PDB file of C-alpha atoms in Angstrom:
ATOM      1  CA  MET A   1       9.177   6.200  -3.780  1.00 49.00           C
ATOM      2  CA  GLU A   2       7.878   7.538  -0.493  1.00 54.00           C
ATOM      3  CA  SER A   3       5.479   9.972  -2.141  1.00 54.00           C
ATOM      4  CA  THR A   4       2.268  10.580  -0.256  1.00 53.00           C
ATOM      5  CA  ALA A   5       0.601  11.942  -3.395  1.00 53.00           C
ATOM      6  CA  MET A   6      -0.180   8.471  -4.755  1.00 55.00           C
ATOM      7  CA  PRO A   7      -1.349   5.977  -2.103  1.00 60.00           C
ATOM      8  CA  TYR A   8      -2.564   3.705  -4.891  1.00 61.00           C
ATOM      9  CA  LEU A   9      -2.681   3.676  -8.665  1.00 66.00           C
ATOM     10  CA  VAL A  10      -5.521   2.674 -10.958  1.00 68.00           C
ATOM     11  CA  LEU A  11      -4.406   1.331 -14.328  1.00 69.00           C
ATOM     12  CA  HIS A  12      -6.779   1.732 -17.250  1.00 65.00           C
ATOM     13  CA  ASP A  13      -7.342  -0.521 -20.236  1.00 65.00           C
ATOM     14  CA  GLU A  14     -10.084   1.359 -22.034  1.00 62.00           C
ATOM     15  CA  GLY A  15     -10.727   1.331 -25.744  1.00 59.00           C
ATOM     16  CA  GLY A  16      -7.461  -0.394 -26.568  1.00 61.00           C
ATOM     17  CA  ALA A  17      -5.410   2.494 -25.108  1.00 64.00           C
ATOM     18  CA  LYS A  18      -3.554   0.475 -22.517  1.00 74.00           C
ATOM     19  CA  ASP A  19      -1.577   2.038 -19.733  1.00 80.00           C
ATOM     20  CA  PRO A  20       2.175   1.462 -20.314  1.00 85.00           C
ATOM     21  CA  ILE A  21       2.357  -0.560 -17.100  1.00 85.00           C
ATOM     22  CA  ILE A  22      -0.393  -2.897 -18.332  1.00 85.00           C
ATOM     23  CA  LYS A  23       1.484  -3.292 -21.628  1.00 85.00           C
ATOM     24  CA  LEU A  24       4.667  -4.227 -19.749  1.00 86.00           C
ATOM     25  CA  LEU A  25       2.796  -6.736 -17.591  1.00 85.00           C
ATOM     26  CA  ASP A  26       1.138  -8.245 -20.692  1.00 84.00           C
ATOM     27  CA  THR A  27       4.543  -8.622 -22.333  1.00 83.00           C
ATOM     28  CA  LEU A  28       5.926 -10.239 -19.205  1.00 84.00           C
ATOM     29  CA  HIS A  29       3.000 -12.667 -19.074  1.00 85.00           C
ATOM     30  CA  ARG A  30       3.593 -13.688 -22.695  1.00 85.00           C
ATOM     31  CA  GLN A  31       7.259 -14.361 -21.827  1.00 82.00           C
ATOM     32  CA  SER A  32       6.432 -16.367 -18.683  1.00 82.00           C
ATOM     33  CA  ASN A  33       7.313 -19.778 -20.132  1.00 85.00           C
ATOM     34  CA  LYS A  34      10.613 -18.762 -21.707  1.00 86.00           C
ATOM     35  CA  PRO A  35      13.989 -19.505 -20.108  1.00 85.00           C
ATOM     36  CA  THR A  36      14.891 -15.813 -20.213  1.00 82.00           C
ATOM     37  CA  LEU A  37      12.070 -14.962 -17.768  1.00 81.00           C
ATOM     38  CA  PRO A  38      14.361 -13.978 -14.859  1.00 84.00           C
ATOM     39  CA  LEU A  39      16.110 -11.343 -16.990  1.00 83.00           C
ATOM     40  CA  THR A  40      12.938 -10.229 -18.732  1.00 81.00           C
ATOM     41  CA  GLY A  41      11.157  -9.989 -15.390  1.00 83.00           C
ATOM     42  CA  LEU A  42      13.922  -7.922 -13.859  1.00 84.00           C
ATOM     43  CA  GLY A  43      13.983  -5.544 -16.807  1.00 85.00           C
ATOM     44  CA  THR A  44      10.200  -5.207 -16.705  1.00 86.00           C
ATOM     45  CA  PHE A  45      10.276  -4.514 -12.974  1.00 85.00           C
ATOM     46  CA  PHE A  46      12.762  -1.670 -13.472  1.00 85.00           C
ATOM     47  CA  ASN A  47      10.697  -0.213 -16.326  1.00 85.00           C
ATOM     48  CA  ILE A  48       7.589  -0.239 -14.139  1.00 86.00           C
ATOM     49  CA  ALA A  49       9.532   1.321 -11.262  1.00 85.00           C
ATOM     50  CA  ARG A  50      10.772   4.065 -13.611  1.00 85.00           C
ATOM     51  CA  ILE A  51       7.250   4.835 -14.827  1.00 84.00           C
ATOM     52  CA  LEU A  52       5.920   4.947 -11.263  1.00 81.00           C
ATOM     53  CA  TYR A  53       8.787   7.188 -10.182  1.00 80.00           C
ATOM     54  CA  GLU A  54       8.131   9.607 -13.038  1.00 83.00           C
ATOM     55  CA  ARG A  55       4.403   9.711 -12.246  1.00 78.00           C
ATOM     56  CA  MET A  56       5.001  10.319  -8.542  1.00 77.00           C
ATOM     57  CA  LYS A  57       7.616  12.982  -9.246  1.00 76.00           C
ATOM     58  CA  ALA A  58       5.186  14.803 -11.536  1.00 75.00           C
ATOM     59  CA  LEU A  59       2.458  14.595  -8.892  1.00 70.00           C
ATOM     60  CA  ASP A  60       4.783  15.865  -6.160  1.00 65.00           C
ATOM     61  CA  GLU A  61       5.818  18.801  -8.352  1.00 68.00           C
ATOM     62  CA  LYS A  62       2.190  19.676  -9.067  1.00 65.00           C
ATOM     63  CA  GLY A  63       1.128  19.073  -5.477  1.00 59.00           C
ATOM     64  CA  THR A  64      -1.914  17.165  -6.690  1.00 55.00           C
ATOM     65  CA  THR A  65      -3.268  13.659  -6.455  1.00 51.00           C
ATOM     66  CA  PRO A  66      -3.939  11.399  -9.441  1.00 51.00           C
ATOM     67  CA  ALA A  67      -6.931  12.239 -11.578  1.00 48.00           C
ATOM     68  CA  ILE A  68      -9.353   9.454 -10.750  1.00 45.00           C
ATOM     69  CA  PRO A  69     -13.063   9.873 -11.289  1.00 48.00           C
ATOM     70  CA  GLU A  70     -14.855  10.371  -7.975  1.00 46.00           C
ATOM     71  CA  ASN A  71     -17.733   8.093  -8.845  1.00 55.00           C
ATOM     72  CA  GLY A  72     -18.868   4.612  -8.069  1.00 80.00           C
ATOM     73  CA  GLN A  73     -16.549   2.073  -6.582  1.00 88.00           C
ATOM     74  CA  ILE A  74     -13.305   3.993  -7.223  1.00 89.00           C
ATOM     75  CA  GLY A  75     -14.667   7.031  -5.390  1.00 88.00           C
ATOM     76  CA  ALA A  76     -15.757   4.860  -2.474  1.00 91.00           C
ATOM     77  CA  LEU A  77     -12.361   3.138  -2.400  1.00 93.00           C
ATOM     78  CA  ARG A  78     -10.555   6.469  -2.370  1.00 91.00           C
ATOM     79  CA  LYS A  79     -12.691   7.693   0.548  1.00 92.00           C
ATOM     80  CA  MET A  80     -12.201   4.466   2.498  1.00 95.00           C
ATOM     81  CA  THR A  81      -8.431   4.256   2.000  1.00 94.00           C
ATOM     82  CA  SER A  82      -8.116   7.920   2.928  1.00 93.00           C
ATOM     83  CA  TYR A  83     -10.160   7.291   6.070  1.00 95.00           C
ATOM     84  CA  ILE A  84      -7.939   4.351   7.017  1.00 95.00           C
ATOM     85  CA  ARG A  85      -4.747   6.365   6.458  1.00 93.00           C
ATOM     86  CA  ARG A  86      -6.084   9.166   8.693  1.00 94.00           C
ATOM     87  CA  HIS A  87      -7.419   6.883  11.458  1.00 95.00           C
ATOM     88  CA  TYR A  88      -5.161   3.791  11.393  1.00 93.00           C
ATOM     89  CA  SER A  89      -4.049   4.350  14.990  1.00 93.00           C
ATOM     90  CA  GLU A  90      -7.639   4.029  16.212  1.00 94.00           C
ATOM     91  CA  ASN A  91      -9.750   0.922  16.699  1.00 93.00           C
ATOM     92  CA  LEU A  92     -11.064   0.640  13.137  1.00 93.00           C
ATOM     93  CA  THR A  93     -13.971  -1.622  12.312  1.00 94.00           C
ATOM     94  CA  LEU A  94     -15.402  -2.771   9.011  1.00 94.00           C
ATOM     95  CA  PRO A  95     -18.650  -0.828   9.599  1.00 95.00           C
ATOM     96  CA  ALA A  96     -16.696   2.396  10.237  1.00 95.00           C
ATOM     97  CA  ILE A  97     -14.596   1.906   7.102  1.00 96.00           C
ATOM     98  CA  ALA A  98     -17.687   1.126   5.021  1.00 95.00           C
ATOM     99  CA  THR A  99     -19.509   4.178   6.364  1.00 95.00           C
ATOM    100  CA  SER A 100     -16.589   6.400   5.348  1.00 94.00           C
ATOM    101  CA  GLY A 101     -17.149   5.276   1.747  1.00 92.00           C
ATOM    102  CA  SER A 102     -20.946   5.483   1.987  1.00 92.00           C
ATOM    103  CA  VAL A 103     -21.312   1.775   1.261  1.00 93.00           C
ATOM    104  CA  GLY A 104     -22.408  -1.305   3.173  1.00 93.00           C
ATOM    105  CA  ARG A 105     -20.021  -3.758   4.813  1.00 93.00           C
ATOM    106  CA  SER A 106     -20.204  -6.415   2.098  1.00 93.00           C
ATOM    107  CA  THR A 107     -19.808  -3.822  -0.673  1.00 93.00           C
ATOM    108  CA  CYS A 108     -16.824  -2.369   1.189  1.00 94.00           C
ATOM    109  CA  ASP A 109     -15.197  -5.783   1.384  1.00 94.00           C
ATOM    110  CA  ASN A 110     -15.977  -6.494  -2.291  1.00 93.00           C
ATOM    111  CA  ILE A 111     -14.477  -3.169  -3.438  1.00 93.00           C
ATOM    112  CA  PHE A 112     -11.242  -3.760  -1.520  1.00 93.00           C
ATOM    113  CA  ARG A 113     -10.924  -7.294  -2.845  1.00 91.00           C
ATOM    114  CA  LYS A 114     -11.705  -6.212  -6.419  1.00 89.00           C
ATOM    115  CA  PHE A 115      -9.254  -3.296  -6.616  1.00 89.00           C
ATOM    116  CA  LEU A 116      -6.602  -4.061  -3.980  1.00 90.00           C
ATOM    117  CA  ALA A 117      -6.827  -7.881  -3.774  1.00 91.00           C
ATOM    118  CA  GLN A 118      -7.137  -7.746   0.013  1.00 93.00           C
ATOM    119  CA  SER A 119      -9.735  -7.130   2.681  1.00 94.00           C
ATOM    120  CA  PRO A 120     -10.171  -3.714   4.334  1.00 95.00           C
ATOM    121  CA  ILE A 121      -8.695  -5.141   7.538  1.00 94.00           C
ATOM    122  CA  GLN A 122      -5.648  -6.477   5.659  1.00 94.00           C
ATOM    123  CA  TYR A 123      -5.207  -3.038   4.074  1.00 95.00           C
ATOM    124  CA  THR A 124      -5.466  -1.402   7.516  1.00 95.00           C
ATOM    125  CA  THR A 125      -2.883  -3.805   8.900  1.00 95.00           C
ATOM    126  CA  GLY A 126      -0.530  -2.955   6.026  1.00 94.00           C
ATOM    127  CA  VAL A 127      -0.906   0.767   6.713  1.00 95.00           C
ATOM    128  CA  ARG A 128      -0.217   0.175  10.403  1.00 95.00           C
ATOM    129  CA  ILE A 129       2.886  -1.905   9.721  1.00 95.00           C
ATOM    130  CA  GLY A 130       4.126   0.746   7.264  1.00 93.00           C
ATOM    131  CA  ALA A 131       3.732   3.423   9.939  1.00 94.00           C
ATOM    132  CA  ALA A 132       5.475   1.152  12.443  1.00 95.00           C
ATOM    133  CA  THR A 133       8.487   0.686  10.146  1.00 95.00           C
ATOM    134  CA  ASN A 134       8.867   4.460   9.946  1.00 93.00           C
ATOM    135  CA  LEU A 135       8.726   4.801  13.735  1.00 95.00           C
ATOM    136  CA  LEU A 136      11.149   1.909  14.260  1.00 94.00           C
ATOM    137  CA  ARG A 137      13.573   3.500  11.813  1.00 91.00           C
ATOM    138  CA  ASP A 138      13.213   7.133  12.873  1.00 92.00           C
ATOM    139  CA  THR A 139      12.486   7.171  16.622  1.00 92.00           C
ATOM    140  CA  GLU A 140      13.681   5.698  19.879  1.00 93.00           C
ATOM    141  CA  LEU A 141      10.174   4.820  21.056  1.00 94.00           C
ATOM    142  CA  SER A 142       9.891   1.372  22.587  1.00 95.00           C
ATOM    143  CA  ILE A 143       8.433  -1.382  20.466  1.00 95.00           C
ATOM    144  CA  THR A 144       5.434  -1.526  22.806  1.00 95.00           C
ATOM    145  CA  GLN A 145       4.860   2.214  22.405  1.00 96.00           C
ATOM    146  CA  ILE A 146       5.103   1.937  18.631  1.00 96.00           C
ATOM    147  CA  GLY A 147       2.645  -0.961  18.522  1.00 95.00           C
ATOM    148  CA  ARG A 148       0.095   1.007  20.519  1.00 95.00           C
ATOM    149  CA  ARG A 149       0.709   4.211  18.574  1.00 95.00           C
ATOM    150  CA  VAL A 150      -0.076   2.508  15.259  1.00 96.00           C
ATOM    151  CA  GLY A 151      -3.242   0.828  16.525  1.00 95.00           C
ATOM    152  CA  PHE A 152      -2.311  -2.650  17.768  1.00 95.00           C
ATOM    153  CA  PRO A 153      -4.124  -3.609  20.979  1.00 92.00           C
ATOM    154  CA  SER A 154      -1.288  -5.692  22.429  1.00 93.00           C
ATOM    155  CA  PRO A 155       2.496  -5.899  22.043  1.00 94.00           C
ATOM    156  CA  SER A 156       2.384  -9.623  21.268  1.00 95.00           C
ATOM    157  CA  TYR A 157      -0.193  -9.151  18.484  1.00 95.00           C
ATOM    158  CA  PHE A 158       1.915  -6.311  17.053  1.00 96.00           C
ATOM    159  CA  ALA A 159       5.096  -8.411  17.134  1.00 95.00           C
ATOM    160  CA  ALA A 160       3.412 -11.462  15.593  1.00 96.00           C
ATOM    161  CA  THR A 161       1.749  -9.431  12.836  1.00 95.00           C
ATOM    162  CA  PHE A 162       4.950  -7.517  12.111  1.00 95.00           C
ATOM    163  CA  ARG A 163       6.926 -10.760  11.841  1.00 95.00           C
ATOM    164  CA  GLU A 164       4.309 -12.320   9.565  1.00 94.00           C
ATOM    165  CA  LEU A 165       4.310  -9.372   7.131  1.00 92.00           C
ATOM    166  CA  MET A 166       7.937  -8.239   7.322  1.00 93.00           C
ATOM    167  CA  GLY A 167       9.736 -11.560   7.870  1.00 93.00           C
ATOM    168  CA  CYS A 168      11.506 -10.344  11.006  1.00 94.00           C
ATOM    169  CA  THR A 169      10.659  -9.058  14.463  1.00 95.00           C
ATOM    170  CA  PRO A 170      10.294  -5.320  15.125  1.00 95.00           C
ATOM    171  CA  LYS A 171      13.546  -5.462  17.119  1.00 95.00           C
ATOM    172  CA  GLU A 172      15.408  -7.108  14.224  1.00 94.00           C
ATOM    173  CA  TYR A 173      13.955  -4.582  11.779  1.00 94.00           C
ATOM    174  CA  ARG A 174      15.088  -1.675  13.956  1.00 93.00           C
ATOM    175  CA  ALA A 175      18.589  -3.147  14.302  1.00 92.00           C
ATOM    176  CA  LYS A 176      18.943  -3.392  10.494  1.00 91.00           C
ATOM    177  CA  ASN A 177      17.244  -0.128   9.537  1.00 85.00           C
ATOM    178  CA  ALA A 178      17.525   2.407  12.362  1.00 74.00           C
ATOM    179  CA  LYS A 179      18.719   5.880  11.353  1.00 69.00           C
ATOM    180  CA  ALA A 180      21.149   7.738  13.559  1.00 58.00           C
ATOM    181  CA  ILE A 181      18.967   9.921  15.768  1.00 55.00           C
TER     182      ILE A 181
END
């Protein structure tokens, strides 16, 4: 599931025609108080993963991105997340992110929280940590070099943030996940 064609997915629930993923999540919610929840939850997770895999595979084969209307808040979100993914290694600020989506700072923050349940800065941090995991796995760059390359101003801030989000230090992650180079 490392497709770059789908950095995010918008699920629709319009006119009673629910997306299959929404239907699965609704079913899971209705089952939440039953003793079989662990098994039901696991089965639902695998069904959702299968649907996502099929959608990403189809997008990769077509070489296109998901059809999402380029209007309003979704269009702004798409522009802002694209901007972040292109510029994550730079010193990004909320005003710069907001400008990329042609919205104000508070609207930018509201859009991210509404659709991604996180702030623009949290999203940026997630993109940076994702890029760092790839570099830790696939290169022999030092941890300090990787931290700087993905946009962290100091090695200690990189290490602390990485540990907070990944549950281990960058060094521990590399030891467990490094590919033979």
